[in-house]
mmCIF file of C-alpha atoms in Angstrom:
data_model
loop_
_atom_site.group_PDB
_atom_site.id
_atom_site.type_symbol
_atom_site.label_atom_id
_atom_site.label_comp_id
_atom_site.label_asym_id
_atom_site.label_seq_id
_atom_site.Cartn_x
_atom_site.Cartn_y
_atom_site.Cartn_z
ATOM 1 C CA PRO A 66 131.459 53.184 -37.644
ATOM 2 C CA GLY A 67 127.963 51.425 -38.478
ATOM 3 C CA PHE A 68 127.083 47.610 -37.717
ATOM 4 C CA PRO A 69 129.572 45.007 -37.561
ATOM 5 C CA ALA A 70 129.705 42.991 -40.552
ATOM 6 C CA ALA A 71 128.108 40.069 -39.140
ATOM 7 C CA THR A 72 125.082 42.125 -38.212
ATOM 8 C CA ARG A 73 124.762 43.729 -41.371
ATOM 9 C CA SER A 74 124.622 40.400 -43.076
ATOM 10 C CA SER A 75 121.886 39.117 -40.498
ATOM 11 C CA MET A 76 119.941 42.318 -41.590
ATOM 12 C CA SER A 77 119.832 41.465 -45.322
ATOM 13 C CA MET A 78 116.509 41.094 -47.122
ATOM 14 C CA THR A 79 116.995 37.920 -48.334
ATOM 15 C CA PRO A 80 113.775 35.747 -49.624
ATOM 16 C CA LEU A 81 114.011 33.849 -46.623
ATOM 17 C CA ASN A 82 114.069 36.987 -44.411
ATOM 18 C CA ILE A 83 111.289 38.580 -46.119
ATOM 19 C CA LEU A 84 109.282 35.251 -45.502
ATOM 20 C CA LEU A 85 109.990 35.501 -41.913
ATOM 21 C CA LEU A 86 108.674 38.992 -41.503
ATOM 22 C CA LEU A 87 105.488 38.100 -42.921
ATOM 23 C CA THR A 88 104.939 34.795 -41.210
ATOM 24 C CA LEU A 89 105.978 35.624 -37.459
ATOM 25 C CA PRO A 90 103.520 38.313 -36.552
ATOM 26 C CA ALA A 91 100.505 35.722 -36.969
ATOM 27 C CA ALA A 92 102.600 33.004 -35.779
ATOM 28 C CA PHE A 93 102.896 34.898 -32.353
ATOM 29 C CA GLY A 94 99.322 36.141 -32.712
ATOM 30 C CA ILE A 95 100.271 39.535 -33.440
ATOM 31 C CA PRO A 96 97.592 41.354 -35.243
ATOM 32 C CA THR A 97 98.315 42.325 -38.872
ATOM 33 C CA LEU A 98 96.398 44.943 -40.855
ATOM 34 C CA SER A 99 94.840 44.199 -44.320
ATOM 35 C CA ASN A 100 93.906 46.632 -47.011
ATOM 36 C CA ASP A 101 90.632 44.581 -47.473
ATOM 37 C CA PRO A 102 87.669 44.231 -44.908
ATOM 38 C CA SER A 103 87.681 40.454 -43.518
ATOM 39 C CA GLY A 104 86.065 38.605 -40.649
ATOM 40 C CA MET A 105 83.137 40.021 -38.353
ATOM 41 C CA TYR A 106 82.855 43.911 -37.282
ATOM 42 C CA CYS A 107 80.469 44.698 -34.628
ATOM 43 C CA GLY A 108 78.808 47.859 -33.020
ATOM 44 C CA LYS A 109 75.561 49.622 -31.969
ATOM 45 C CA TYR A 110 73.706 52.797 -32.010
ATOM 46 C CA SER A 111 72.064 54.553 -29.196
ATOM 47 C CA PHE A 112 69.457 52.062 -27.627
ATOM 48 C CA ILE A 113 67.986 51.729 -31.343
ATOM 49 C CA ILE A 114 70.285 49.279 -32.846
ATOM 50 C CA LYS A 115 72.036 46.797 -30.815
ATOM 51 C CA ASP A 116 74.269 43.804 -31.506
ATOM 52 C CA MET A 117 75.034 44.842 -35.280
ATOM 53 C CA VAL A 118 77.215 42.586 -37.007
ATOM 54 C CA LEU A 119 78.810 42.697 -40.613
ATOM 55 C CA ASN A 120 80.689 39.275 -41.350
ATOM 56 C CA MET A 121 82.442 39.950 -44.555
ATOM 57 C CA THR A 122 82.081 36.328 -45.551
ATOM 58 C CA ASN A 123 84.109 36.761 -48.975
ATOM 59 C CA ALA A 124 85.081 39.480 -51.117
ATOM 60 C CA THR A 125 81.442 40.023 -52.776
ATOM 61 C CA SER A 126 79.009 39.150 -49.974
ATOM 62 C CA VAL A 127 78.474 40.397 -46.435
ATOM 63 C CA ASP A 128 75.968 39.062 -44.131
ATOM 64 C CA ILE A 129 74.375 41.886 -41.926
ATOM 65 C CA SER A 130 72.252 41.245 -38.574
ATOM 66 C CA ALA A 131 71.243 43.646 -36.029
ATOM 67 C CA THR A 132 68.466 44.097 -33.388
ATOM 68 C CA VAL A 133 66.535 47.222 -33.958
ATOM 69 C CA PHE A 134 63.875 48.053 -31.296
ATOM 70 C CA GLY A 135 64.339 44.407 -29.963
ATOM 71 C CA THR A 136 63.645 42.804 -33.171
ATOM 72 C CA ALA A 137 66.399 40.933 -35.006
ATOM 73 C CA PHE A 138 66.915 41.064 -38.819
ATOM 74 C CA ASN A 139 69.405 39.127 -40.956
ATOM 75 C CA CYS A 140 70.292 40.256 -44.375
ATOM 76 C CA THR A 141 72.990 38.964 -47.126
ATOM 77 C CA GLU A 142 73.921 41.718 -49.226
ATOM 78 C CA THR A 143 76.170 41.642 -52.496
ATOM 79 C CA ILE A 144 78.989 44.068 -52.233
ATOM 80 C CA LEU A 145 81.607 45.854 -54.401
ATOM 81 C CA TYR A 146 84.520 46.913 -52.180
ATOM 82 C CA ASN A 147 86.457 49.939 -53.947
ATOM 83 C CA GLU A 148 90.054 49.801 -52.849
ATOM 84 C CA THR A 149 90.890 53.236 -54.174
ATOM 85 C CA ASN A 150 88.677 55.122 -51.726
ATOM 86 C CA SER A 151 88.000 52.380 -49.307
ATOM 87 C CA THR A 152 84.153 52.283 -49.672
ATOM 88 C CA ILE A 153 81.646 49.034 -49.327
ATOM 89 C CA GLU A 154 78.880 49.405 -52.172
ATOM 90 C CA LEU A 155 75.794 47.693 -51.665
ATOM 91 C CA VAL A 156 74.928 46.432 -55.124
ATOM 92 C CA ASP A 157 71.435 45.828 -54.721
ATOM 93 C CA PHE A 158 70.522 48.416 -52.123
ATOM 94 C CA GLN A 159 68.284 50.837 -54.221
ATOM 95 C CA LYS A 160 66.185 47.534 -55.597
ATOM 96 C CA PRO A 161 62.650 47.722 -54.329
ATOM 97 C CA ASP A 162 62.839 44.366 -52.909
ATOM 98 C CA ASP A 163 66.445 44.518 -51.288
ATOM 99 C CA CYS A 164 66.531 43.019 -47.588
ATOM 100 C CA LEU A 165 68.348 45.962 -45.875
ATOM 101 C CA GLY A 166 66.597 48.418 -47.990
ATOM 102 C CA LEU A 167 63.189 47.107 -47.032
ATOM 103 C CA ILE A 168 63.787 47.261 -43.194
ATOM 104 C CA LEU A 169 64.938 50.899 -43.513
ATOM 105 C CA ASP A 170 61.717 51.482 -45.432
ATOM 106 C CA ASN A 171 59.644 50.035 -42.608
ATOM 107 C CA TYR A 172 61.183 52.322 -39.786
ATOM 108 C CA GLY A 173 60.978 55.488 -42.237
ATOM 109 C CA VAL A 174 64.703 55.739 -42.706
ATOM 110 C CA GLN A 175 65.863 56.904 -46.206
ATOM 111 C CA ARG A 176 67.995 54.818 -48.241
ATOM 112 C CA GLN A 177 71.137 56.774 -47.699
ATOM 113 C CA LEU A 178 73.974 54.825 -46.557
ATOM 114 C CA GLU A 179 77.955 55.081 -47.001
ATOM 115 C CA ILE A 180 80.024 52.371 -45.939
ATOM 116 C CA THR A 181 83.426 53.096 -45.318
ATOM 117 C CA TYR A 182 86.546 50.695 -44.335
ATOM 118 C CA LYS A 183 89.620 52.451 -42.459
ATOM 119 C CA PRO A 184 92.292 50.002 -43.322
ATOM 120 C CA ASN A 185 94.780 51.823 -41.062
ATOM 121 C CA ILE A 186 92.606 50.626 -37.854
ATOM 122 C CA ASP A 187 90.503 48.188 -39.494
ATOM 123 C CA GLU A 188 87.415 49.628 -38.601
ATOM 124 C CA ILE A 189 84.010 49.923 -40.740
ATOM 125 C CA ASN A 190 82.154 53.377 -40.475
ATOM 126 C CA ILE A 191 77.974 53.455 -41.717
ATOM 127 C CA ASN A 192 77.160 56.874 -42.112
ATOM 128 C CA ALA A 193 73.263 57.056 -42.523
ATOM 129 C CA GLU A 194 71.260 59.940 -43.990
ATOM 130 C CA ASP A 195 74.060 62.358 -44.559
ATOM 131 C CA GLY A 196 75.399 62.169 -40.857
ATOM 132 C CA ALA A 197 72.268 61.809 -39.098
ATOM 133 C CA ALA A 198 73.388 58.587 -37.494
ATOM 134 C CA ILE A 199 76.974 57.068 -37.560
ATOM 135 C CA ILE A 200 77.732 53.503 -36.589
ATOM 136 C CA VAL A 201 81.592 52.456 -35.778
ATOM 137 C CA LEU A 202 81.984 48.670 -36.337
ATOM 138 C CA THR A 203 85.375 46.995 -34.843
ATOM 139 C CA HIS A 204 86.574 43.545 -34.142
ATOM 140 C CA ASP A 205 87.084 44.354 -30.773
ATOM 141 C CA ASP A 206 83.098 44.777 -30.103
ATOM 142 C CA CYS A 207 82.519 41.454 -31.212
ATOM 143 C CA SER A 208 82.071 39.425 -28.192
ATOM 144 C CA PRO A 209 83.157 35.537 -28.437
ATOM 145 C CA VAL A 210 79.602 34.411 -28.522
ATOM 146 C CA THR A 211 78.386 37.057 -31.317
ATOM 147 C CA SER A 212 76.410 35.200 -34.018
ATOM 148 C CA PRO A 213 73.852 36.280 -36.488
ATOM 149 C CA PRO A 214 70.206 35.456 -35.643
ATOM 150 C CA SER A 215 68.834 32.321 -37.376
ATOM 151 C CA LYS A 216 66.150 34.233 -39.396
ATOM 152 C CA SER A 217 64.357 37.452 -39.978
ATOM 153 C CA PRO A 218 60.779 38.018 -38.754
ATOM 154 C CA ALA A 219 58.366 39.279 -41.326
ATOM 155 C CA LEU A 220 58.341 43.049 -41.479
ATOM 156 C CA SER A 221 54.570 43.093 -40.749
ATOM 157 C CA GLU A 222 55.183 41.160 -37.496
ATOM 158 C CA SER A 223 54.982 42.980 -34.188
ATOM 159 C CA VAL A 224 58.049 43.765 -32.397
ATOM 160 C CA SER A 225 57.954 41.670 -29.224
ATOM 161 C CA ASP A 226 54.798 43.623 -28.299
ATOM 162 C CA ALA A 227 54.649 41.606 -24.859
ATOM 163 C CA SER A 228 50.880 40.918 -25.491
ATOM 164 C CA LEU A 229 50.338 44.704 -25.512
ATOM 165 C CA ARG A 230 47.548 45.836 -27.857
ATOM 166 C CA TRP A 231 47.927 49.544 -27.990
ATOM 167 C CA VAL A 232 49.013 52.583 -25.727
ATOM 168 C CA LYS A 233 47.888 56.307 -25.491
ATOM 169 C CA PHE A 234 50.768 58.945 -25.031
ATOM 170 C CA LEU A 235 50.727 62.017 -23.472
ATOM 171 C CA VAL A 236 53.288 64.118 -25.705
ATOM 172 C CA THR A 237 55.018 67.400 -24.259
ATOM 173 C CA VAL A 238 57.141 69.646 -26.459
ATOM 174 C CA ASN A 239 58.842 72.679 -25.414
ATOM 175 C CA ASP A 240 59.990 74.654 -28.205
ATOM 176 C CA THR A 241 60.773 77.890 -26.548
ATOM 177 C CA TRP A 242 63.850 79.919 -28.242
ATOM 178 C CA TYR A 243 64.856 83.183 -28.387
ATOM 179 C CA PRO A 244 66.333 84.434 -31.683
ATOM 180 C CA GLU A 245 66.751 88.129 -32.036
ATOM 181 C CA GLU A 246 65.018 88.187 -35.551
ATOM 182 C CA MET A 247 61.862 86.534 -33.986
ATOM 183 C CA GLU A 248 61.782 88.633 -30.725
ATOM 184 C CA GLY A 249 61.550 85.298 -28.973
ATOM 185 C CA LYS A 250 59.143 82.508 -29.343
ATOM 186 C CA THR A 251 57.443 80.744 -26.447
ATOM 187 C CA CYS A 252 55.951 77.337 -27.514
ATOM 188 C CA MET A 253 55.005 74.446 -24.877
ATOM 189 C CA GLU A 254 51.952 72.184 -25.425
ATOM 190 C CA THR A 255 50.940 68.700 -24.632
ATOM 191 C CA ALA A 256 48.423 66.351 -26.739
ATOM 192 C CA VAL A 257 47.004 63.210 -26.085
ATOM 193 C CA THR A 258 47.392 60.393 -28.807
ATOM 194 C CA ALA A 259 44.863 58.162 -30.124
ATOM 195 C CA PRO A 260 45.523 54.468 -29.307
ATOM 196 C CA LEU A 261 48.670 53.533 -31.089
ATOM 197 C CA VAL A 262 49.761 50.137 -31.810
ATOM 198 C CA PRO A 263 53.264 48.752 -31.311
ATOM 199 C CA GLY A 264 55.548 47.660 -34.279
ATOM 200 C CA THR A 265 53.765 50.175 -36.738
ATOM 201 C CA SER A 266 55.790 51.604 -39.214
ATOM 202 C CA ARG A 267 56.611 55.198 -39.643
ATOM 203 C CA GLN A 268 54.707 55.368 -42.865
ATOM 204 C CA SER A 269 51.643 54.059 -41.211
ATOM 205 C CA ALA A 270 51.850 55.613 -37.817
ATOM 206 C CA PRO A 271 48.988 58.145 -37.198
ATOM 207 C CA HIS A 272 50.183 61.940 -37.386
ATOM 208 C CA VAL A 273 50.600 63.370 -33.826
ATOM 209 C CA LYS A 274 50.090 67.152 -33.660
ATOM 210 C CA VAL A 275 51.382 68.814 -30.621
ATOM 211 C CA GLY A 276 49.683 72.273 -30.476
ATOM 212 C CA GLY A 277 51.531 74.474 -32.701
ATOM 213 C CA CYS A 278 55.006 73.451 -31.268
ATOM 214 C CA ASP A 279 55.640 70.172 -33.135
ATOM 215 C CA SER A 280 53.990 67.335 -35.184
ATOM 216 C CA GLY A 281 54.874 64.211 -37.035
ATOM 217 C CA PRO A 282 54.506 60.348 -36.715
ATOM 218 C CA LEU A 283 55.114 58.553 -33.442
ATOM 219 C CA VAL A 284 56.447 54.951 -33.579
ATOM 220 C CA PHE A 285 57.108 52.705 -30.521
ATOM 221 C CA ASN A 286 58.104 49.008 -30.022
ATOM 222 C CA VAL A 287 57.625 47.072 -26.632
ATOM 223 C CA SER A 288 59.634 44.427 -25.251
ATOM 224 C CA ARG A 289 59.689 42.324 -22.090
ATOM 225 C CA THR A 290 62.531 43.034 -19.350
ATOM 226 C CA PRO A 291 63.325 41.268 -16.088
ATOM 227 C CA LYS A 292 61.170 43.994 -14.173
ATOM 228 C CA GLY A 293 58.290 44.285 -16.783
ATOM 229 C CA TYR A 294 58.309 46.008 -20.025
ATOM 230 C CA ARG A 295 60.369 48.771 -22.251
ATOM 231 C CA ALA A 296 58.531 50.813 -24.455
ATOM 232 C CA ASP A 297 61.191 52.473 -27.021
ATOM 233 C CA VAL A 298 59.666 55.535 -28.600
ATOM 234 C CA VAL A 299 60.740 57.539 -31.526
ATOM 235 C CA PHE A 300 58.881 60.793 -32.627
ATOM 236 C CA PHE A 301 59.551 61.849 -36.299
ATOM 237 C CA SER A 302 59.259 65.554 -35.365
ATOM 238 C CA SER A 303 58.861 68.101 -38.080
ATOM 239 C CA VAL A 304 61.094 70.598 -36.155
ATOM 240 C CA ILE A 305 64.189 68.529 -35.911
ATOM 241 C CA GLU A 306 65.691 68.467 -39.434
ATOM 242 C CA ASP A 307 69.181 68.131 -39.018
ATOM 243 C CA ALA A 308 69.536 65.363 -36.368
ATOM 244 C CA SER A 309 68.218 62.076 -35.629
ATOM 245 C CA PRO A 310 64.667 62.125 -34.394
ATOM 246 C CA PRO A 311 63.814 62.584 -30.592
ATOM 247 C CA ALA A 312 63.718 59.236 -29.081
ATOM 248 C CA CYS A 313 64.023 57.588 -25.752
ATOM 249 C CA SER A 314 62.829 54.476 -23.563
ATOM 250 C CA ILE A 315 60.083 53.908 -20.916
ATOM 251 C CA GLU A 316 60.619 51.103 -18.320
ATOM 252 C CA TRP A 317 57.744 50.354 -16.431
ATOM 253 C CA ASN A 318 55.898 47.268 -14.850
ATOM 254 C CA GLY A 319 52.679 47.329 -16.705
ATOM 255 C CA LYS A 320 51.251 49.317 -13.610
ATOM 256 C CA TYR A 321 50.844 53.153 -13.049
ATOM 257 C CA THR A 322 53.660 54.487 -10.546
ATOM 258 C CA PRO A 323 52.860 55.096 -6.876
ATOM 259 C CA PRO A 324 53.232 58.514 -6.276
ATOM 260 C CA ALA A 325 55.739 59.446 -3.693
ATOM 261 C CA SER A 326 54.756 60.313 0.122
ATOM 262 C CA THR A 327 56.120 63.799 -0.270
ATOM 263 C CA GLY A 328 56.790 65.856 -2.874
ATOM 264 C CA GLU A 329 55.245 66.091 -6.515
ATOM 265 C CA SER A 330 55.406 62.905 -8.705
ATOM 266 C CA SER A 331 53.363 61.567 -11.663
ATOM 267 C CA PRO A 332 51.959 58.254 -11.651
ATOM 268 C CA LEU A 333 52.458 57.771 -15.399
ATOM 269 C CA PRO A 334 55.539 55.906 -16.692
ATOM 270 C CA SER A 335 57.812 58.264 -18.955
ATOM 271 C CA CYS A 336 60.928 59.362 -20.444
ATOM 272 C CA PHE A 337 62.543 62.459 -21.606
ATOM 273 C CA ALA A 338 64.522 63.425 -24.637
ATOM 274 C CA MET A 339 66.329 66.805 -25.883
ATOM 275 C CA ASP A 340 67.110 67.303 -29.602
ATOM 276 C CA SER A 341 68.658 69.983 -31.405
ATOM 277 C CA ARG A 342 67.117 72.363 -33.956
ATOM 278 C CA GLU A 343 69.597 73.995 -36.654
ATOM 279 C CA GLY A 344 72.411 72.792 -34.844
ATOM 280 C CA TYR A 345 72.074 75.194 -31.683
ATOM 281 C CA HIS A 346 68.424 75.105 -30.412
ATOM 282 C CA MET A 347 67.441 72.713 -27.904
ATOM 283 C CA THR A 348 63.887 71.088 -28.126
ATOM 284 C CA ASN A 349 62.397 69.413 -25.013
ATOM 285 C CA TYR A 350 60.344 66.263 -25.211
ATOM 286 C CA TRP A 351 58.183 64.343 -22.718
ATOM 287 C CA PHE A 352 56.498 60.938 -23.300
ATOM 288 C CA HIS A 353 54.080 59.651 -20.639
ATOM 289 C CA LEU A 354 52.264 56.560 -20.981
ATOM 290 C CA LEU A 355 48.399 57.708 -20.211
ATOM 291 C CA GLU A 356 46.674 54.609 -21.013
ATOM 292 C CA TRP A 357 47.240 50.950 -22.169
ATOM 293 C CA ALA A 358 45.371 47.547 -22.815
ATOM 294 C CA PHE A 359 46.860 44.074 -22.841
ATOM 295 C CA GLU A 360 45.310 41.321 -24.663
#
């Protein structure tokens, strides 16, 4: 019973056989897993963060690049990789002048990042603000032409504003819900904003109050598209506390939209978002471009 003597001999773990087992997968292009992250990991988050790349240049440094609301950023961060729990620590992240920290500050995002490496599937996860946003980065999501931007713009630069000076928004909030203990609550209000400038940070953005339904800073950035312009809008709601803030994109050609020949339609370019309050209640948001001015 068992393997013939010749077969048993061919399977013995001699130093030569061990060397062959370690080198043959790479020789034939078969991927091998490593306990340490290496190379480029790519991903995105909604329409907010695109073309995100973590380039693990060596054991103590990572190049981080991404396009946020149409603006390209690039930072080099010192890291400390913990093999025990597979976490990647950004050593200087909490320092006031840290590159990545300043970018998050500019968009009103707290400096709370948990970066974890999953060696069994060779994947990096970024957990921002205790689960408010989770970004998954893999080798497979990196295109052959992916490369970091040559430089980062100054944080004070407007984000591809396409010569747009300012915009007035119509903001509508429907915060109607019916918990038994409140015997139902109905709130649907619309507010007109003051002229808002694209590329303004959350800290500097005017506070928008939509009746008694909601309030908070409204920020947006404008970029050119083949058909005109796109405004990426984020409303830092005081109602939404355990999820990402309401956000959506408005595509328009720089002019009012002609109404349809029949039926009801608005000439105002707009977008719509829904977000969860306390994990179960949905609040609705409409953002209309009421008025704008170009250079």
